[in-house]
CSV table of C-alpha atoms in Angstrom, one decimal:
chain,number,residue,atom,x,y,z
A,1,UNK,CA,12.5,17.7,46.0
A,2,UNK,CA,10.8,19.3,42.6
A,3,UNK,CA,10.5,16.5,40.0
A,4,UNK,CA,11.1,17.8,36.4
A,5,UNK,CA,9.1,16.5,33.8
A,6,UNK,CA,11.8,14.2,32.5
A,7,UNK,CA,11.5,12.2,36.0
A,8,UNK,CA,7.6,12.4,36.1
A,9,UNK,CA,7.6,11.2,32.7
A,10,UNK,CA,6.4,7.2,31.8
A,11,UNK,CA,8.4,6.4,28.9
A,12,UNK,CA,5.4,3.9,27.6
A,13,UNK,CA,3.0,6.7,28.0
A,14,UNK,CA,4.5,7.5,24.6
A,15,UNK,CA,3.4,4.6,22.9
A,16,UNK,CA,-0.2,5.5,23.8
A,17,UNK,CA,0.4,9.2,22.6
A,18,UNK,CA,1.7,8.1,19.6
A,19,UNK,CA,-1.3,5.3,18.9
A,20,UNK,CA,-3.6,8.1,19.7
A,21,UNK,CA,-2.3,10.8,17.4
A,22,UNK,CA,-2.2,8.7,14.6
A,23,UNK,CA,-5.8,6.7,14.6
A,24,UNK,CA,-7.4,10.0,15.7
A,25,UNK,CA,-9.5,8.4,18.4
A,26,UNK,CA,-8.9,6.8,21.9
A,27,UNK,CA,-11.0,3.8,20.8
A,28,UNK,CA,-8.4,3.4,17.8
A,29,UNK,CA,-5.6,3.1,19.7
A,30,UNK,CA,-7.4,1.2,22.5
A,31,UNK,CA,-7.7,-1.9,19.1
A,32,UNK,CA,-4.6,-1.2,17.9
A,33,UNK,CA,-3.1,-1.1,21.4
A,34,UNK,CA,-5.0,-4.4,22.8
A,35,UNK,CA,-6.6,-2.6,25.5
A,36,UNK,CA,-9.7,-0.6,26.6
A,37,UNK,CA,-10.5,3.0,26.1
A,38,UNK,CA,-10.1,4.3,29.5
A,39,UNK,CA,-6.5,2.7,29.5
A,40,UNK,CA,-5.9,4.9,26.9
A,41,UNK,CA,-7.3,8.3,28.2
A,42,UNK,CA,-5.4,7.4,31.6
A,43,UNK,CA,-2.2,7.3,29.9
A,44,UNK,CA,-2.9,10.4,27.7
A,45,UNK,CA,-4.0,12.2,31.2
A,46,UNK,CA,-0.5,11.4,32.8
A,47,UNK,CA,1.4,12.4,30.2
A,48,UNK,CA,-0.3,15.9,30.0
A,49,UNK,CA,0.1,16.6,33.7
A,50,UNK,CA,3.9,15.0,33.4
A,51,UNK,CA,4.8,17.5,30.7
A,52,UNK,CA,2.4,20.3,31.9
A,53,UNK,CA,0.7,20.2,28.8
A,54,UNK,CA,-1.8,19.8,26.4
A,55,UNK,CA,-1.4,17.5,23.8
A,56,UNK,CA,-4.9,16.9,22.4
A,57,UNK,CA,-8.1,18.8,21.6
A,58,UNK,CA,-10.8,16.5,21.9
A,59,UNK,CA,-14.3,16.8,19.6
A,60,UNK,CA,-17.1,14.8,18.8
A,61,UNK,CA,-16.9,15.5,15.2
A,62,UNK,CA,-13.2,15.2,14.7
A,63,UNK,CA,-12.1,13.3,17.5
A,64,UNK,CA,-8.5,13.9,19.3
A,65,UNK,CA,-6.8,16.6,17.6
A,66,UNK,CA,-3.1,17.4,18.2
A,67,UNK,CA,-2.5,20.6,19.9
A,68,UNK,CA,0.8,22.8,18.6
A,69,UNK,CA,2.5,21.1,22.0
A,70,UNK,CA,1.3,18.0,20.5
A,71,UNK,CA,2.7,18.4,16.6
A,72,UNK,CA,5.8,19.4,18.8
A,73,UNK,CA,6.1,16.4,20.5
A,74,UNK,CA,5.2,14.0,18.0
A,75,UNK,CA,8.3,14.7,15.7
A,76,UNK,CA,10.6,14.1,18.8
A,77,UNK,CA,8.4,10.8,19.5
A,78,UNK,CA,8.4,9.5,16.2
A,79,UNK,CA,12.0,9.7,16.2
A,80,UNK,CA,12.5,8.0,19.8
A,81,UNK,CA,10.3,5.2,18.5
A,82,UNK,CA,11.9,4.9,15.0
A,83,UNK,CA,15.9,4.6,17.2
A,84,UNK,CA,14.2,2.3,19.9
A,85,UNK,CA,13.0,0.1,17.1
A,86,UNK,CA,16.4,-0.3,15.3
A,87,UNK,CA,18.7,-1.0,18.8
A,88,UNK,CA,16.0,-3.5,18.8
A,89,UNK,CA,16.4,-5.0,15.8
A,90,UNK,CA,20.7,-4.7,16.3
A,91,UNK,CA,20.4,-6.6,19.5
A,92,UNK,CA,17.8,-9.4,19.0
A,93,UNK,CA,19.5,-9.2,15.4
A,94,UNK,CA,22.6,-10.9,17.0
A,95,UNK,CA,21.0,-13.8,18.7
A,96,UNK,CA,17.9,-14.1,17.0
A,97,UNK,CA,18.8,-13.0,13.3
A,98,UNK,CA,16.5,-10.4,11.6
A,99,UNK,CA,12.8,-10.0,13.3
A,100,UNK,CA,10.3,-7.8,14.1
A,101,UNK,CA,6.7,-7.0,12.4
A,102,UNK,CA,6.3,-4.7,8.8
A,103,UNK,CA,3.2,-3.9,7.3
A,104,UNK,CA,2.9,-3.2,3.4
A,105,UNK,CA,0.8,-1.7,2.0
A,106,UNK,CA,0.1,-1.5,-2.1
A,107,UNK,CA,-2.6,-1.3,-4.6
A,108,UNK,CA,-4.8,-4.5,-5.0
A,109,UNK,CA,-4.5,-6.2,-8.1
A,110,UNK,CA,-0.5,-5.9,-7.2
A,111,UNK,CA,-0.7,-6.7,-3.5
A,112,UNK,CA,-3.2,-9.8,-4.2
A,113,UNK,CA,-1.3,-11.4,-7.4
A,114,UNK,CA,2.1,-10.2,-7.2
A,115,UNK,CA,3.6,-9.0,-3.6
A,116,UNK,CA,1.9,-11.8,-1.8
A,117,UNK,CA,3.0,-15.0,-3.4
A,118,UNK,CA,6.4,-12.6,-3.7
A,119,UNK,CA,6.4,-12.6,0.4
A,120,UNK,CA,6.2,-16.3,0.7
A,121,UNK,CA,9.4,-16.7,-0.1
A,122,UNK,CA,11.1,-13.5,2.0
A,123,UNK,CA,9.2,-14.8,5.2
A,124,UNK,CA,10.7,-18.4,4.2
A,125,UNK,CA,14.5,-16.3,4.7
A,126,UNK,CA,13.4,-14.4,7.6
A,127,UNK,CA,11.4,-16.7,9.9
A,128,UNK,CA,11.4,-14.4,12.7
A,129,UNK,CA,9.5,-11.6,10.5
A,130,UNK,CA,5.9,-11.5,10.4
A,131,UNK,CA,4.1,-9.4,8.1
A,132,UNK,CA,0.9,-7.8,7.1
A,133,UNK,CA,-0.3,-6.9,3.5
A,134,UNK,CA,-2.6,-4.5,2.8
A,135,UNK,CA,-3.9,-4.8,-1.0
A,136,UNK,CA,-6.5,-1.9,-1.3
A,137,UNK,CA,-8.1,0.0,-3.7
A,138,UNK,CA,-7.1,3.3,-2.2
A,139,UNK,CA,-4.4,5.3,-0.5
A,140,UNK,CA,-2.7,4.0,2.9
A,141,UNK,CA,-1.5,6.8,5.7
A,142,UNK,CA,2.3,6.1,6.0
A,143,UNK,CA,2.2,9.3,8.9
A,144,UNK,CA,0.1,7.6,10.8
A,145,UNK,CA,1.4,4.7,10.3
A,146,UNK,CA,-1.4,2.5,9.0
A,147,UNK,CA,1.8,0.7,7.1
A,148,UNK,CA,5.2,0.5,7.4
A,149,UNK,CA,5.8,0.4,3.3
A,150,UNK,CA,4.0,1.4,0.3
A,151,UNK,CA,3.3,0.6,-3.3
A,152,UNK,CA,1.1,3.2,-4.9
A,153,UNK,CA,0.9,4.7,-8.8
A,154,UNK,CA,2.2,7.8,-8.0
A,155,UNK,CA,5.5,9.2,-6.5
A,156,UNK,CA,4.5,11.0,-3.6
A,157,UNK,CA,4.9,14.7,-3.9
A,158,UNK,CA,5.8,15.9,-0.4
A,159,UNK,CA,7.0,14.3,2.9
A,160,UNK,CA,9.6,12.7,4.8
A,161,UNK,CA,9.9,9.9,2.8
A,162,UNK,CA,12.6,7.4,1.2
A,163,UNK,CA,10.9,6.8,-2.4
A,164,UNK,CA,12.1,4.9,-5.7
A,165,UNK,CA,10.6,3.9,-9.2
A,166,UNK,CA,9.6,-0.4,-8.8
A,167,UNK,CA,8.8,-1.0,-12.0
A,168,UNK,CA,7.0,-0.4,-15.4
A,169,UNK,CA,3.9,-2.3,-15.9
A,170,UNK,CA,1.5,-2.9,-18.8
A,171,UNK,CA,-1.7,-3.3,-19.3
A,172,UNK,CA,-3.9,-4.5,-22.3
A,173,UNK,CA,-7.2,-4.7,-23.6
A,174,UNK,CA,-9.1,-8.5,-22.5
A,175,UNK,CA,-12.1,-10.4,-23.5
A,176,UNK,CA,-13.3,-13.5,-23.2
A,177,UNK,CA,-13.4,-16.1,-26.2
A,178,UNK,CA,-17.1,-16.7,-25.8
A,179,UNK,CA,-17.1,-12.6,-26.3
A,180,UNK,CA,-15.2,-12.1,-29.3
A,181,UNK,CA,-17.6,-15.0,-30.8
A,182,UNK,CA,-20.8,-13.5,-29.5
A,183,UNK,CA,-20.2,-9.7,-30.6
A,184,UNK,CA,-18.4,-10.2,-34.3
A,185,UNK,CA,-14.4,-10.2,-34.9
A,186,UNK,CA,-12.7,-6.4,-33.5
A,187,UNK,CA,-10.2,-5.6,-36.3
A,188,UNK,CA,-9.4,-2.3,-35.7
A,189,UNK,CA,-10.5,0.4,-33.2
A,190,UNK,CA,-13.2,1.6,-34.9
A,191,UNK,CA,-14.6,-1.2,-34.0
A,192,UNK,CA,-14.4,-1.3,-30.2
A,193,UNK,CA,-17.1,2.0,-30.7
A,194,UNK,CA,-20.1,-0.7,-30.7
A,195,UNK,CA,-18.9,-2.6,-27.3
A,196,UNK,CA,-19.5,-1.9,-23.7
A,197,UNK,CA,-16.8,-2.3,-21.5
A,198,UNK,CA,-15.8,-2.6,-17.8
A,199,UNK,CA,-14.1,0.6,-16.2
A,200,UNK,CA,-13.6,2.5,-13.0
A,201,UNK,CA,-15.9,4.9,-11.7
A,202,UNK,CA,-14.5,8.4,-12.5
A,203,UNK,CA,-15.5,10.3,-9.5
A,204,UNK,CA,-14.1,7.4,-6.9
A,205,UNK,CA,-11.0,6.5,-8.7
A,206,UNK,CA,-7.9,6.7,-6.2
A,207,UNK,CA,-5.8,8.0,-8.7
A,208,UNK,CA,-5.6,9.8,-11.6
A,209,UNK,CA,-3.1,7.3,-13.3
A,210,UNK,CA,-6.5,4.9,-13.6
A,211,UNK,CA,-8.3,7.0,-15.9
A,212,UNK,CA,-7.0,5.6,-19.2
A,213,UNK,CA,-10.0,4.2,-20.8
A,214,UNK,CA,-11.4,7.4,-22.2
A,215,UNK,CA,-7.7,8.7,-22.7
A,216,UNK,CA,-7.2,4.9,-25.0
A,217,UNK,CA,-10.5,5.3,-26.4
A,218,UNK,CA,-12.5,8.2,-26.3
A,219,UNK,CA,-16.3,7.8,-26.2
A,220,UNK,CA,-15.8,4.5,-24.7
A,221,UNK,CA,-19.1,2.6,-23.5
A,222,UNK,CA,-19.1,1.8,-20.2
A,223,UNK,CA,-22.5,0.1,-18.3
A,224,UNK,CA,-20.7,-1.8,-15.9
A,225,UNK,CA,-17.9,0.0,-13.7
A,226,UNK,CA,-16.0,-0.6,-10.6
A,227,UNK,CA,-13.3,1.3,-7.8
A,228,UNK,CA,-11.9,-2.2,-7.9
A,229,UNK,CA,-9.5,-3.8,-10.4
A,230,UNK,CA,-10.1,-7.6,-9.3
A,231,UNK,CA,-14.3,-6.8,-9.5
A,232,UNK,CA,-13.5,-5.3,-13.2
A,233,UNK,CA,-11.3,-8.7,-14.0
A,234,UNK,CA,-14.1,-11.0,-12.6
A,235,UNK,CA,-16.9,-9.1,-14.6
A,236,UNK,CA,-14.8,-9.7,-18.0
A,237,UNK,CA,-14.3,-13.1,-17.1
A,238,UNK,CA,-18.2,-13.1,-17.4
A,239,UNK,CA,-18.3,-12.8,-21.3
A,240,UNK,CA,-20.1,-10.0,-21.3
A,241,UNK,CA,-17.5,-6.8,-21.8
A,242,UNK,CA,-14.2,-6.1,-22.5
A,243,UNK,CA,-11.6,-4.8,-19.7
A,244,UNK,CA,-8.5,-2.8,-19.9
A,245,UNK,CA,-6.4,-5.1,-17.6
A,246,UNK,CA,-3.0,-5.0,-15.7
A,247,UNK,CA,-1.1,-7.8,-18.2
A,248,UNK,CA,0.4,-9.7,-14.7
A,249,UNK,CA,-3.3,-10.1,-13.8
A,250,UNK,CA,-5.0,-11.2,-17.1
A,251,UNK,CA,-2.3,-12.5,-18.9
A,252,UNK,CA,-1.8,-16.0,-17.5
A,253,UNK,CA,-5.8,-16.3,-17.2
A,254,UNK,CA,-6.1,-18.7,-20.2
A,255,UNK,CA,-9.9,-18.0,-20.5
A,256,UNK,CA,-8.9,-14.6,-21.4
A,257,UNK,CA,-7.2,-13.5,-24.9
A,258,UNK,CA,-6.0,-10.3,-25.9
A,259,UNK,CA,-7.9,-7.8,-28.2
A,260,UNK,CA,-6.0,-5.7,-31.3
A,261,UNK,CA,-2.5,-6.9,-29.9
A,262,UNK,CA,-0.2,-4.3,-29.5
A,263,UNK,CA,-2.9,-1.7,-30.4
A,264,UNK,CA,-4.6,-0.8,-27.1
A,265,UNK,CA,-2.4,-0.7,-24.1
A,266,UNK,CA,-0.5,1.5,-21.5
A,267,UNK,CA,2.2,1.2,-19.4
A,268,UNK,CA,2.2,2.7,-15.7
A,269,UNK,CA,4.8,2.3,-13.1
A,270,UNK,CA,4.5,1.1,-9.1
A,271,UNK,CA,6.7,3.4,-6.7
A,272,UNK,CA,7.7,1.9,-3.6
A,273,UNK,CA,8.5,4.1,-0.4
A,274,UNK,CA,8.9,4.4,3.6
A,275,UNK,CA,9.3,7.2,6.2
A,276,UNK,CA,12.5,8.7,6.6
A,277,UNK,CA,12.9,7.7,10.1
A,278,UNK,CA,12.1,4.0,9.4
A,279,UNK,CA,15.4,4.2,7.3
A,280,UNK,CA,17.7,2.5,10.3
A,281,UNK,CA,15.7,-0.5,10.6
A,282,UNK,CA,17.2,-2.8,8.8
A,283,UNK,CA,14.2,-5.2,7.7
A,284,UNK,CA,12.6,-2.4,5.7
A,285,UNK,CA,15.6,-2.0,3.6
A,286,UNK,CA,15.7,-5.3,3.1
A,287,UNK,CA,12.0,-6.1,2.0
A,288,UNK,CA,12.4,-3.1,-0.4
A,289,UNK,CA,15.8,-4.1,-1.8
A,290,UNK,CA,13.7,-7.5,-2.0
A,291,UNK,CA,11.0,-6.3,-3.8
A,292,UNK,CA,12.9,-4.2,-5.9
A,293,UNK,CA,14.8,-7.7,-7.1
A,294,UNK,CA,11.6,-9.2,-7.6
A,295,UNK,CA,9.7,-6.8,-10.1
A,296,UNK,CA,13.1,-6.6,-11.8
A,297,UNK,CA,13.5,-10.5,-12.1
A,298,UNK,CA,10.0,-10.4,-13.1
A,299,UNK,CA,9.6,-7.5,-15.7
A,300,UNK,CA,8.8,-9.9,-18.8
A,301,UNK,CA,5.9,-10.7,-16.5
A,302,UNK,CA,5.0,-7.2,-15.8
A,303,UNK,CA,5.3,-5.7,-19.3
A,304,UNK,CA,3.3,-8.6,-20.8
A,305,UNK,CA,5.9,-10.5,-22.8
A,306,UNK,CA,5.5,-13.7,-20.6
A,307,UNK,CA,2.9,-15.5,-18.5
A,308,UNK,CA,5.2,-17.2,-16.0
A,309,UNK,CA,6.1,-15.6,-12.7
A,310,UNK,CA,9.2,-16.1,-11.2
A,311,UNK,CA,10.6,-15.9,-7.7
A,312,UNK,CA,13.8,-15.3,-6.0
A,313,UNK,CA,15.8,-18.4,-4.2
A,314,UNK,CA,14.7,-18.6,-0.4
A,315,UNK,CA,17.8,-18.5,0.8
């Protein structure tokens, strides 16, 4: 009796496919996966000959590509993953109460000081969720799903994705008291013109929204700079240079004052969004709706107008 390729089909031979299209490379998946390469190219060989197809285009330079058969199949297995996940979640939801893994990713200053001692407290309600945080100084693939959730500077400007505003933040210009008494008083910003200062390098920045030094003070001096916020923040701690800092990251740092209060600073805001398909599943929802609550709860901190973080009751 002909088998179609339904009934030849192993259903798991999709998570492999899946692991595959999205790292690029068998040995990706294979880490991600917990197993060894060839496991992965046997699976991806049985699926092709099940569905008679395919799937990959495989390079030295660019590694497994996706065929058209491939991008075809990938929508359909994203959303067979995405509905197996969340009858998941509604079964071991009514014996276990919420579980599952999420990964969450965000920009590093904000992920280090902010979303992680914020998480403390949702795992602390959830004890059957583990998470991951990813707080780096660059942009996290949410289509390939290097992270479940994301916190980024920028609304993203194209893709399947549930998105929302988090929150306004502020930052300010910092030194160090041992600074300001080294280098002379700064009364006004024609005096900033003789100081050096601590920035991000231009050509590596992630985003755009970063580049506010020269836009704040044009003909700024920079001999020290940095792709990453916490390096900049550790330099100015140095007494050497002054720092444009996120006010939730500098602010509560007593050996740092502000400079020309109320003079020099800019506000940015942190959007927060997920796949589309990821919308069933129940604990993303909630650890957005959670942070949403937090940054809101903790806007004085945010915008500068108090040191003091606060946090949501764990239950």
């Amino acid at each position: 009796m002909h088998q179609t390729a339904l009934e030849r089909l192993n259903w798991d031979d999709l998570r492999f496919f899946l692991e595959v299209a999205r790292s690029g490379t068998a040995s990706g998946a294979a880490r991600r996966l917990g197993v060894d390469y060839t496991t992965v190219s046997r699976r991806i060989r049985a699926l092709e000959q099940a569905l008679g197809a395919l799937l990959f285009e495989k390079s030295r330079s660019a590694g497994f590509v996706l065929t058209v058969e491939g991008q075809h199949l990938l929508g359909h297995a994203e959303t067979l993953e995405s509905t197996l996940q969340a009858a998941c979640e509604q079964v071991s939801g009514t014996r276990l109460g919420l579980s599952g893994h999420l990964r969450i990713a965000c920009t590093e200053a904000f992920g280090s000081c902010f979303i992680t001692p914020q998480l403390s407290r949702f795992l602390e309600r959830y004890p059957h969720i583990s998470m991951d945080v990813l707080p780096v100084p660059h942009f996290v693939s949410l289509s390939r799903r290097e992270a479940d959730l994301a916190i980024t500077l920028e609304r993203p400007e194209r893709g399947p994705y549930v998105c929302s505003k988090l929150c306004d933040y502020r930052l300010r210009l910092y030194a160090t008291p041992a600074y300001l008494e080294a280098n002379g008083p700064i009364r006004s910003r024609d005096d900033l013109a003789r100081h050096s200062f601590v920035s991000y390098v231009d050509d590596l920045a992630f985003s755009s929204k970063l580049l506010y030094l020269q836009d704040l003070l044009p003909g700024a001096h920079s001999r020290l700079r940095s792709t990453s916020v916490i390096a900049q923040y550790q330099a100015a701690l140095q007494g050497r240079a002054l720092a444009i800092l996120p006010c939730f990251l500098a602010g509560p740092d007593p050996r740092l004052c502000e400079v020309l209060e109320g003079e020099v600073e800019v506000i940015r805001q942190f959007w927060i969004y997920y796949s589309e398909d990821l919308r069933k599943l129940k604990r993303i929802t909630l650890l957005a709706d959670y942070l949403r609550a937090c940054a809101e709860l903790n806007r004085p901190l945010l915008m500068g107008e108090s040191n003091e973080m606060a946090y949501l009751p764990a239950d």
